[in-house]
Coordinates of C-alpha atoms and ligand atoms in Angstrom, one line a residue:
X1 CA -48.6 103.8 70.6
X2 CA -45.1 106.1 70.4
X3 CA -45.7 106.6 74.2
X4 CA -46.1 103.3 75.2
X5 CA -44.1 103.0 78.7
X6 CA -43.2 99.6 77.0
X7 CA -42.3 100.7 73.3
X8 CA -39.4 102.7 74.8
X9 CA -37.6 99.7 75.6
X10 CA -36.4 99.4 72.2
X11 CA -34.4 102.9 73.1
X12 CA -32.8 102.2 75.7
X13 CA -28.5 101.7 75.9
X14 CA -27.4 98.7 74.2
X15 CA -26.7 95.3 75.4
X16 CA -24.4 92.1 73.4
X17 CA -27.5 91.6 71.2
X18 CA -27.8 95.2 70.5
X19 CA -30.4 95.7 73.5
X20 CA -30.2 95.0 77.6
X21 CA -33.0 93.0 78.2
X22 CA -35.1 90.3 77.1
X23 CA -37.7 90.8 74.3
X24 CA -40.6 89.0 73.7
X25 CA -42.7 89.1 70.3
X26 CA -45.6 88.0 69.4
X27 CA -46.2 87.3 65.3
X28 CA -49.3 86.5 64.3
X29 CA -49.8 85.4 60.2
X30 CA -53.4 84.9 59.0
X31 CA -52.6 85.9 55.0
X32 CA -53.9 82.9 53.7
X33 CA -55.1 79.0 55.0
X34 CA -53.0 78.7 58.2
X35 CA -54.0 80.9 61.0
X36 CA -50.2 80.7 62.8
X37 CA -48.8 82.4 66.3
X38 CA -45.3 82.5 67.9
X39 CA -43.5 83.8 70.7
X40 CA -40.0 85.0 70.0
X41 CA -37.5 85.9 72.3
X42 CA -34.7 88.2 71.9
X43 CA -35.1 88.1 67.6
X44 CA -34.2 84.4 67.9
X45 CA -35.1 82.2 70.1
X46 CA -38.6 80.3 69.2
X47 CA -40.3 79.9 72.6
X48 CA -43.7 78.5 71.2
X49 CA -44.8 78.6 67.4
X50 CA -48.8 77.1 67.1
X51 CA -49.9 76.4 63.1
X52 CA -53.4 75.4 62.5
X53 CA -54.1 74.4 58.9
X54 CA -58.0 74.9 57.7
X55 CA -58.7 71.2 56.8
X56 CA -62.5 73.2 55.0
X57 CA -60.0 73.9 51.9
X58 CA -59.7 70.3 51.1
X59 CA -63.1 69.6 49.4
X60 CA -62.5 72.5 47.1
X61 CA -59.6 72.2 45.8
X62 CA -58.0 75.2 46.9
X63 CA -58.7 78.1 49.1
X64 CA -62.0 79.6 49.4
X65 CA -61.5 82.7 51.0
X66 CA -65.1 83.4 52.7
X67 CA -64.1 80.6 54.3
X68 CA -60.6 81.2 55.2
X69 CA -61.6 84.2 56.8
X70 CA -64.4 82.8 58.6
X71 CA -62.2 80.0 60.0
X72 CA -59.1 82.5 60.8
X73 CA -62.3 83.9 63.3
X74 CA -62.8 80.7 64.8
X75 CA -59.0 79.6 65.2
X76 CA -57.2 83.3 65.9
X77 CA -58.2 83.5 70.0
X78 CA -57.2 79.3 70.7
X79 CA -54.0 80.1 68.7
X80 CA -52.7 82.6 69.9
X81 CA -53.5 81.3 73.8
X82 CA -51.7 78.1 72.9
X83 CA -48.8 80.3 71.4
X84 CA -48.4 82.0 75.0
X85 CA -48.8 78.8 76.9
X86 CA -46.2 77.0 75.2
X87 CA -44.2 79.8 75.7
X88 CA -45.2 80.1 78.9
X89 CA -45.8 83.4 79.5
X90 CA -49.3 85.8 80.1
X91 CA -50.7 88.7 77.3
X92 CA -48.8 90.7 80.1
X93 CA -44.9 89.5 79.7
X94 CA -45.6 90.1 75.3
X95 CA -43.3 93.0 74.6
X96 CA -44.8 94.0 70.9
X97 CA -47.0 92.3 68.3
X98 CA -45.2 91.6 64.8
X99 CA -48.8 90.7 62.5
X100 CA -48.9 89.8 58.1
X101 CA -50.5 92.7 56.9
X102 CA -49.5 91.9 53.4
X103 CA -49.3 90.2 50.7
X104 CA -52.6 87.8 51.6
X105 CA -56.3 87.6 51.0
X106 CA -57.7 90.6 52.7
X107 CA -60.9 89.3 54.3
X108 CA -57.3 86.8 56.0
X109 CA -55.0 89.5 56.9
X110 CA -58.2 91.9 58.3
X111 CA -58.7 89.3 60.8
X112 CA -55.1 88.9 62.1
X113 CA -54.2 92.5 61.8
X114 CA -57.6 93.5 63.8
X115 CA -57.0 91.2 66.3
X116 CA -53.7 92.4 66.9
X117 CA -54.5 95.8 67.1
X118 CA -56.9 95.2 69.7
X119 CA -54.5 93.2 71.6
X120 CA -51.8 95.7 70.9
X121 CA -53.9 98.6 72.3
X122 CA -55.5 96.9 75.4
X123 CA -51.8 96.0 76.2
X124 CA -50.5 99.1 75.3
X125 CA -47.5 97.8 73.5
X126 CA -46.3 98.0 69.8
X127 CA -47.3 96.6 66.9
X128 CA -45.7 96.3 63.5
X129 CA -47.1 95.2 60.2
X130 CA -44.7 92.4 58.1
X131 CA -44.4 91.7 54.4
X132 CA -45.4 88.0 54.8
X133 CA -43.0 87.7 52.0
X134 CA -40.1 89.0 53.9
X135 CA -40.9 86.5 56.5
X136 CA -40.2 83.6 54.5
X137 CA -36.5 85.0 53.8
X138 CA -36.2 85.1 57.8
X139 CA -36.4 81.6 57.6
X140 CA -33.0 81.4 57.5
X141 CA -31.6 84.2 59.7
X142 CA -34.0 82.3 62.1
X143 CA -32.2 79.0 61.4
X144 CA -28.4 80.3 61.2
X145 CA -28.4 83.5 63.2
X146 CA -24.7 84.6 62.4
X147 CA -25.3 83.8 58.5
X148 CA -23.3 85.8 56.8
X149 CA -25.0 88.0 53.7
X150 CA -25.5 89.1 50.8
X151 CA -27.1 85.5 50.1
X152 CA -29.9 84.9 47.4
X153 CA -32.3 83.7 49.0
X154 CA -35.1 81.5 46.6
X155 CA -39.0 82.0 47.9
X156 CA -41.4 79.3 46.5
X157 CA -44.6 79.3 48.7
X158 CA -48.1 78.7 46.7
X159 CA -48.9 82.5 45.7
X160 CA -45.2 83.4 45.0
X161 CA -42.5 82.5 43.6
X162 CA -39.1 84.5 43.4
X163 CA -35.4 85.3 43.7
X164 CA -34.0 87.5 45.7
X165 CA -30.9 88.9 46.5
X166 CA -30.5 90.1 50.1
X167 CA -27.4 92.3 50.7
X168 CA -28.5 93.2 54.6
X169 CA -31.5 92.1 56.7
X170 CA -34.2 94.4 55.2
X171 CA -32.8 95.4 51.7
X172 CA -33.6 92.7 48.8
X173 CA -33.3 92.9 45.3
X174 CA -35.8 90.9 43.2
X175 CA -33.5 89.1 40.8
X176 CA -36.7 86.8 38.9
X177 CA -40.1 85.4 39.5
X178 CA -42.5 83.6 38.3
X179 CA -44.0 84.8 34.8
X180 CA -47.3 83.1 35.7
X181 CA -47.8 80.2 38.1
X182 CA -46.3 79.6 41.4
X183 CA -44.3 77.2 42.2
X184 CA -46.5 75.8 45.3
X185 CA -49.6 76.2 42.8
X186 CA -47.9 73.8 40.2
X187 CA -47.7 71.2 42.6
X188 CA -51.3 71.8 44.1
X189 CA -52.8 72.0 40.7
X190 CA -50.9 69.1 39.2
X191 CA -52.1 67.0 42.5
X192 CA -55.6 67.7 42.2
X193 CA -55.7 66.7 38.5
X194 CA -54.4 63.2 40.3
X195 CA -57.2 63.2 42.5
X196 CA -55.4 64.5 45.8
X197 CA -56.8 67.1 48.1
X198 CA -55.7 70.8 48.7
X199 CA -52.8 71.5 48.9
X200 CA -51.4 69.0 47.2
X201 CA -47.3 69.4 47.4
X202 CA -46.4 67.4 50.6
X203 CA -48.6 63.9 49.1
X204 CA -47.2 65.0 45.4
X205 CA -43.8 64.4 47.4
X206 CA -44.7 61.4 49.1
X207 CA -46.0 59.5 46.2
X208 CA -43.0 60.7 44.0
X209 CA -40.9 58.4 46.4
X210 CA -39.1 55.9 44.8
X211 CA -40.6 56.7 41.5
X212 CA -38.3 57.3 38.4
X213 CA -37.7 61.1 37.6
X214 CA -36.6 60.4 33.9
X215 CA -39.5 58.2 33.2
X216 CA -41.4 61.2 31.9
X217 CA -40.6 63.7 29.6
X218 CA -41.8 66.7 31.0
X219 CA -40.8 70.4 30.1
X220 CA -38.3 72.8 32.1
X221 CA -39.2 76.4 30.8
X222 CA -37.0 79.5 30.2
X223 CA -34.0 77.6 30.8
X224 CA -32.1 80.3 29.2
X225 CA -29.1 81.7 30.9
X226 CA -29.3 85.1 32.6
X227 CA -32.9 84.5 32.5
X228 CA -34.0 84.1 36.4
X229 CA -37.8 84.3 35.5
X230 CA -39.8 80.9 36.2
X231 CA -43.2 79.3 34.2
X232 CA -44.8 76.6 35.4
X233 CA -47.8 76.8 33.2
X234 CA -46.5 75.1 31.0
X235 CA -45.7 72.1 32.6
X236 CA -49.1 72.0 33.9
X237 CA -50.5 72.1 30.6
X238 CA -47.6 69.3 29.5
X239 CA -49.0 67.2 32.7
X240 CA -52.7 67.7 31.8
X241 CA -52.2 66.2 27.8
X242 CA -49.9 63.7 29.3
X243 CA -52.8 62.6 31.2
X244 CA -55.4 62.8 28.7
X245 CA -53.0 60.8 26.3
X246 CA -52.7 58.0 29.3
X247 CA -56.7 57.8 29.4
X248 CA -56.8 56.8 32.8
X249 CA -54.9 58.5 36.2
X250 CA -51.8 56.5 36.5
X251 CA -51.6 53.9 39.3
X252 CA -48.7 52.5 41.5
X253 CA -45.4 51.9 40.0
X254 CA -46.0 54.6 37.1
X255 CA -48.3 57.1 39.6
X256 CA -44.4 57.3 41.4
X257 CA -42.8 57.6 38.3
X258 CA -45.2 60.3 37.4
X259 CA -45.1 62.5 40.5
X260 CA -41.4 62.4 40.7
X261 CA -41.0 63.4 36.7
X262 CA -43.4 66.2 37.2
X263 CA -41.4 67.1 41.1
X264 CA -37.8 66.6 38.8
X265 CA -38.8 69.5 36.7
X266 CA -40.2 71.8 39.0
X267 CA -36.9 70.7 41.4
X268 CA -34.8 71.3 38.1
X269 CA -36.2 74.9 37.7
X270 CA -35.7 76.1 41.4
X271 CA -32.1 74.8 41.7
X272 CA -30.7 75.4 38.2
X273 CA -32.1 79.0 38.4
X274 CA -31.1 79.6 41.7
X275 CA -27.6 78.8 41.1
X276 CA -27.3 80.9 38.5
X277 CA -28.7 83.7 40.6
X278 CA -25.5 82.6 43.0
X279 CA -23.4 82.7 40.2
X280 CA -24.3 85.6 38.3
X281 CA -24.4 88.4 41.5
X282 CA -21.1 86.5 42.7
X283 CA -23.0 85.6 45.5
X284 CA -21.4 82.9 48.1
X285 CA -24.3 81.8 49.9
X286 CA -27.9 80.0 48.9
X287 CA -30.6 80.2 51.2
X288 CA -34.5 78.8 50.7
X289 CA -38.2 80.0 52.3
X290 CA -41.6 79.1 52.1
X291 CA -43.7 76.0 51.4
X292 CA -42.1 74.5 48.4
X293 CA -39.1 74.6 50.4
X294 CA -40.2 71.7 52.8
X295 CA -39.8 69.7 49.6
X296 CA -36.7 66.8 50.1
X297 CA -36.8 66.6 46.6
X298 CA -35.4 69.8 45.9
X299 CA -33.6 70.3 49.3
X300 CA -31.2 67.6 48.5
X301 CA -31.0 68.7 44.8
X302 CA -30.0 72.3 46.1
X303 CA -27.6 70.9 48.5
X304 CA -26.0 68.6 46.2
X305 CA -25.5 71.8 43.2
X306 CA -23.9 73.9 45.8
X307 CA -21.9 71.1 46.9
X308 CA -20.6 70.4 43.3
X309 CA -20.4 74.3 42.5
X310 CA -18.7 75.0 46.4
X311 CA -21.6 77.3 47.1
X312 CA -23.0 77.7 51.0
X313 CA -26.7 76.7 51.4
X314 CA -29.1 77.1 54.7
X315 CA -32.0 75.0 54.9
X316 CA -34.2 75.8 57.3
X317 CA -36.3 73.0 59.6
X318 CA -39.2 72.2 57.1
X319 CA -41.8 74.2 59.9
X320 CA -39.8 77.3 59.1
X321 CA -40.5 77.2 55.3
X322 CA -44.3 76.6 55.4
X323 CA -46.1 79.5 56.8
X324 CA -45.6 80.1 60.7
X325 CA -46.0 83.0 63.0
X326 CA -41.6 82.7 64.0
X327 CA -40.4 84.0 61.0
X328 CA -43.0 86.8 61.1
X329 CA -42.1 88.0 64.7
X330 CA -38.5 87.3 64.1
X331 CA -38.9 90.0 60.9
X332 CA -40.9 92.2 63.6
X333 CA -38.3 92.5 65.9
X334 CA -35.8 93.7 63.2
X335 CA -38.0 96.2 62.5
X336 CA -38.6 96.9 66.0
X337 CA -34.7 97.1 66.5
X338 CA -34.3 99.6 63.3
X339 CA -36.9 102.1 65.6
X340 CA -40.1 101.2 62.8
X341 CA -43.5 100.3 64.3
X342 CA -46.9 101.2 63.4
X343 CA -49.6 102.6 65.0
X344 CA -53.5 101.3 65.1
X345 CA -53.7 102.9 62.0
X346 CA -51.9 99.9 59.9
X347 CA -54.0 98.6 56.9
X348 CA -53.6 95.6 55.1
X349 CA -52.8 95.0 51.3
X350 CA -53.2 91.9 49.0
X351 CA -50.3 92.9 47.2
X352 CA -46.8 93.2 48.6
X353 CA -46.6 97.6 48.3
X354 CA -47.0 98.7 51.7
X355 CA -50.6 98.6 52.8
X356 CA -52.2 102.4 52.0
X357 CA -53.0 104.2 55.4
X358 CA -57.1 104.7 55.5
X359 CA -58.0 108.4 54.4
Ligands
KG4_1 O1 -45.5 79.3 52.1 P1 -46.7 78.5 52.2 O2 -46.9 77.6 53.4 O3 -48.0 79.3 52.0 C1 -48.1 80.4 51.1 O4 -47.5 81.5 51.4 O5 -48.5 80.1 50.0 O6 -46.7 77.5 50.9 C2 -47.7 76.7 50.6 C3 -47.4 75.9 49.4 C4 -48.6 75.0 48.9 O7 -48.7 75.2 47.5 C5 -48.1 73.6 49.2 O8 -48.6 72.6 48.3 C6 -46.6 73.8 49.0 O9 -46.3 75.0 49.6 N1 -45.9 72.7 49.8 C7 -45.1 71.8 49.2 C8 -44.6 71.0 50.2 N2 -45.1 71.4 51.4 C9 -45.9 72.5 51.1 N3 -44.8 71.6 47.9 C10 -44.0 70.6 47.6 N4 -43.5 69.7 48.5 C11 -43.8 69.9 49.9 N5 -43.3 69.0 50.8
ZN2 ZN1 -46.1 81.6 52.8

């Protein structure tokens, strides 16, 4: 791939943007439940972005990855061709392929990553593996392009959990995680103890609406100061004996009250701990990624700390946070940009090190 005729247009004199001409990436993310393609031009501009969710995870509660795989098969080749219709463009005008190749399920990421090594190769462009994780901090460079850095930028998506300071595009500095479960996975496992269906977060949030957050108890953990580590287990379990104690699933008025106690002290967790993150690296700016971050719950809550503590937040659109194939081609093209690409030897990892090489 280093002699692509099209890979050397990432060498050539620079333009305004840092390049002359027009660049169009296609990201591809297939890590886990959503097989998801975009179009980006020029690092920024979101020409098409398709998502389709794999309703099959529903029934189970949670993701069953034979599955997954099987239905990233079905869904990659109509994804992708509605990607580059709503863009507008053919395979031909695609510049380089940006594709998760970690951190995911890896039956997940073997289908996206295959798939755009094929397509990489019969075009004859590049193609560059992204850390799905990295993506979700993009979010925000994709929302507010001139945002200034470092920020510290708060991940809570359904595997993950974390804080991390981001001093350029590309260097991060893991300030806390999760000690056990995620963020996303709270809210999915707290929702199917209620009876909802996989995943769980976005009707968690609309039945919390107009409930009381104070009418349950319900615990915030490590709230220690200088301690930006998160448990959520906890909680879970405090949910769980609530419910037992309650005999029965809670219904209308208190079902509200229930589901926006239980979202207050995720919601309280996230901020509190984020702003701490801000205050403690002397950090001006607060930004958020992945799924949890849809949540209005703790978007307004974040918005209202940094308010009160004169802090700068980003919020990205809510399609931003949840997984999407932008924010991986958008991370793709800074890669591109630096000079890095792979070549059809990329692997894929479930864990976020970057994925061995075969032997
Ligand atoms: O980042 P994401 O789309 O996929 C992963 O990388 O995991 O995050 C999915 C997670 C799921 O746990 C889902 O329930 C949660 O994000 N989520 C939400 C909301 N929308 C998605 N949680 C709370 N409120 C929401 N509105
Ligand atoms: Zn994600």
């Amino acid at each position: 791939m280093g002699t692509s005729k099209r890979g050397l247009r990432w060498a050539e004199p620079a333009g305004v943007l840092g390049r002359d001409i027009e660049m169009l990436v296609l990201g591809i993310d297939t890590s886990c439940d959503e097989t998801a393609a975009a179009v980006l031009s020029d690092g920024r501009t979101i020409l098409s972005s398709i998502v389709a969710s794999q309703a099959i995870h529903s029934q189970f509660g949670g993701v069953v990855p034979e599955y997954a795989s099987r239905a990233h098969m079905q869904l990659i080749v109509p994804v992708v061709t509605q990607a580059l219709e709503g863009a507008g463009i053919e395979h031909g005008q695609i510049d380089a392929i940006a594709v998760t190749n970690r951190p995911g399920l890896v039956g997940c990421l073997l289908v996206g990553v295959s798939f755009a090594k094929a397509l990489a190769y019969s075009l004859d462009i590049p193609i560059v593996g992204v850390d799905h994780m990295e993506g979700h901090v993009f979010a925000s460079r994709l929302a507010q392009p001139d945002l200034r850095l470092p920020a510290v930028c708060l991940i809570a998506s359904g595997g993950h959990t974390e804080l991390v300071r981001v001093d350029a595009w590309g260097e991060y500095e893991t300030l806390g995680r999760t000690r056990d479960d995620a963020a996303g996975e709270a809210f999915d496992k707290v929702g199917k103890m209620l009876g909802m269906t996989y995943p769980a977060g976005p009707e968690v949030e609309r039945g919390a609406q107009g409930g009381d957050p104070t009418a349950f108890a319900f615990p915030r953990a490590m709230m220690r100061r200088g301690n930006l580590d998160f448990s959520f287990s906890g909680l879970k379990t405090a949910v769980r004996y609530k419910l037992a104690d309650m005999g029965a699933v809670p219904r209308d008025d208190e079902l509200k009250d229930f589901l926006a106690s239980f979202q207050a002290a995720v919601v309280d967790a996230l901020v509190i701990k984020t702003m701490w993150a801000a205050a403690e690296s002397g950090v001006p700016t607060v930004v958020i990624g992945g799924g949890v971050a849809a949540n209005g719950a703790l978007r307004e809550r974040l918005t209202e700390e940094a308010a009160r503590l004169g802090v700068g937040v980003v919020l990205p659109p809510r399609e931003l946070c949840t997984d999407n194939g932008a924010v991986i081609a958008a991370v793709g093209d800074a890669l591109l940009t630096r000079g890095q690409r792979d070549g059809l030897a990329l692997s894929v990892s479930a864990s976020r090190e970057t994925a061995a090489r075969p032997l």
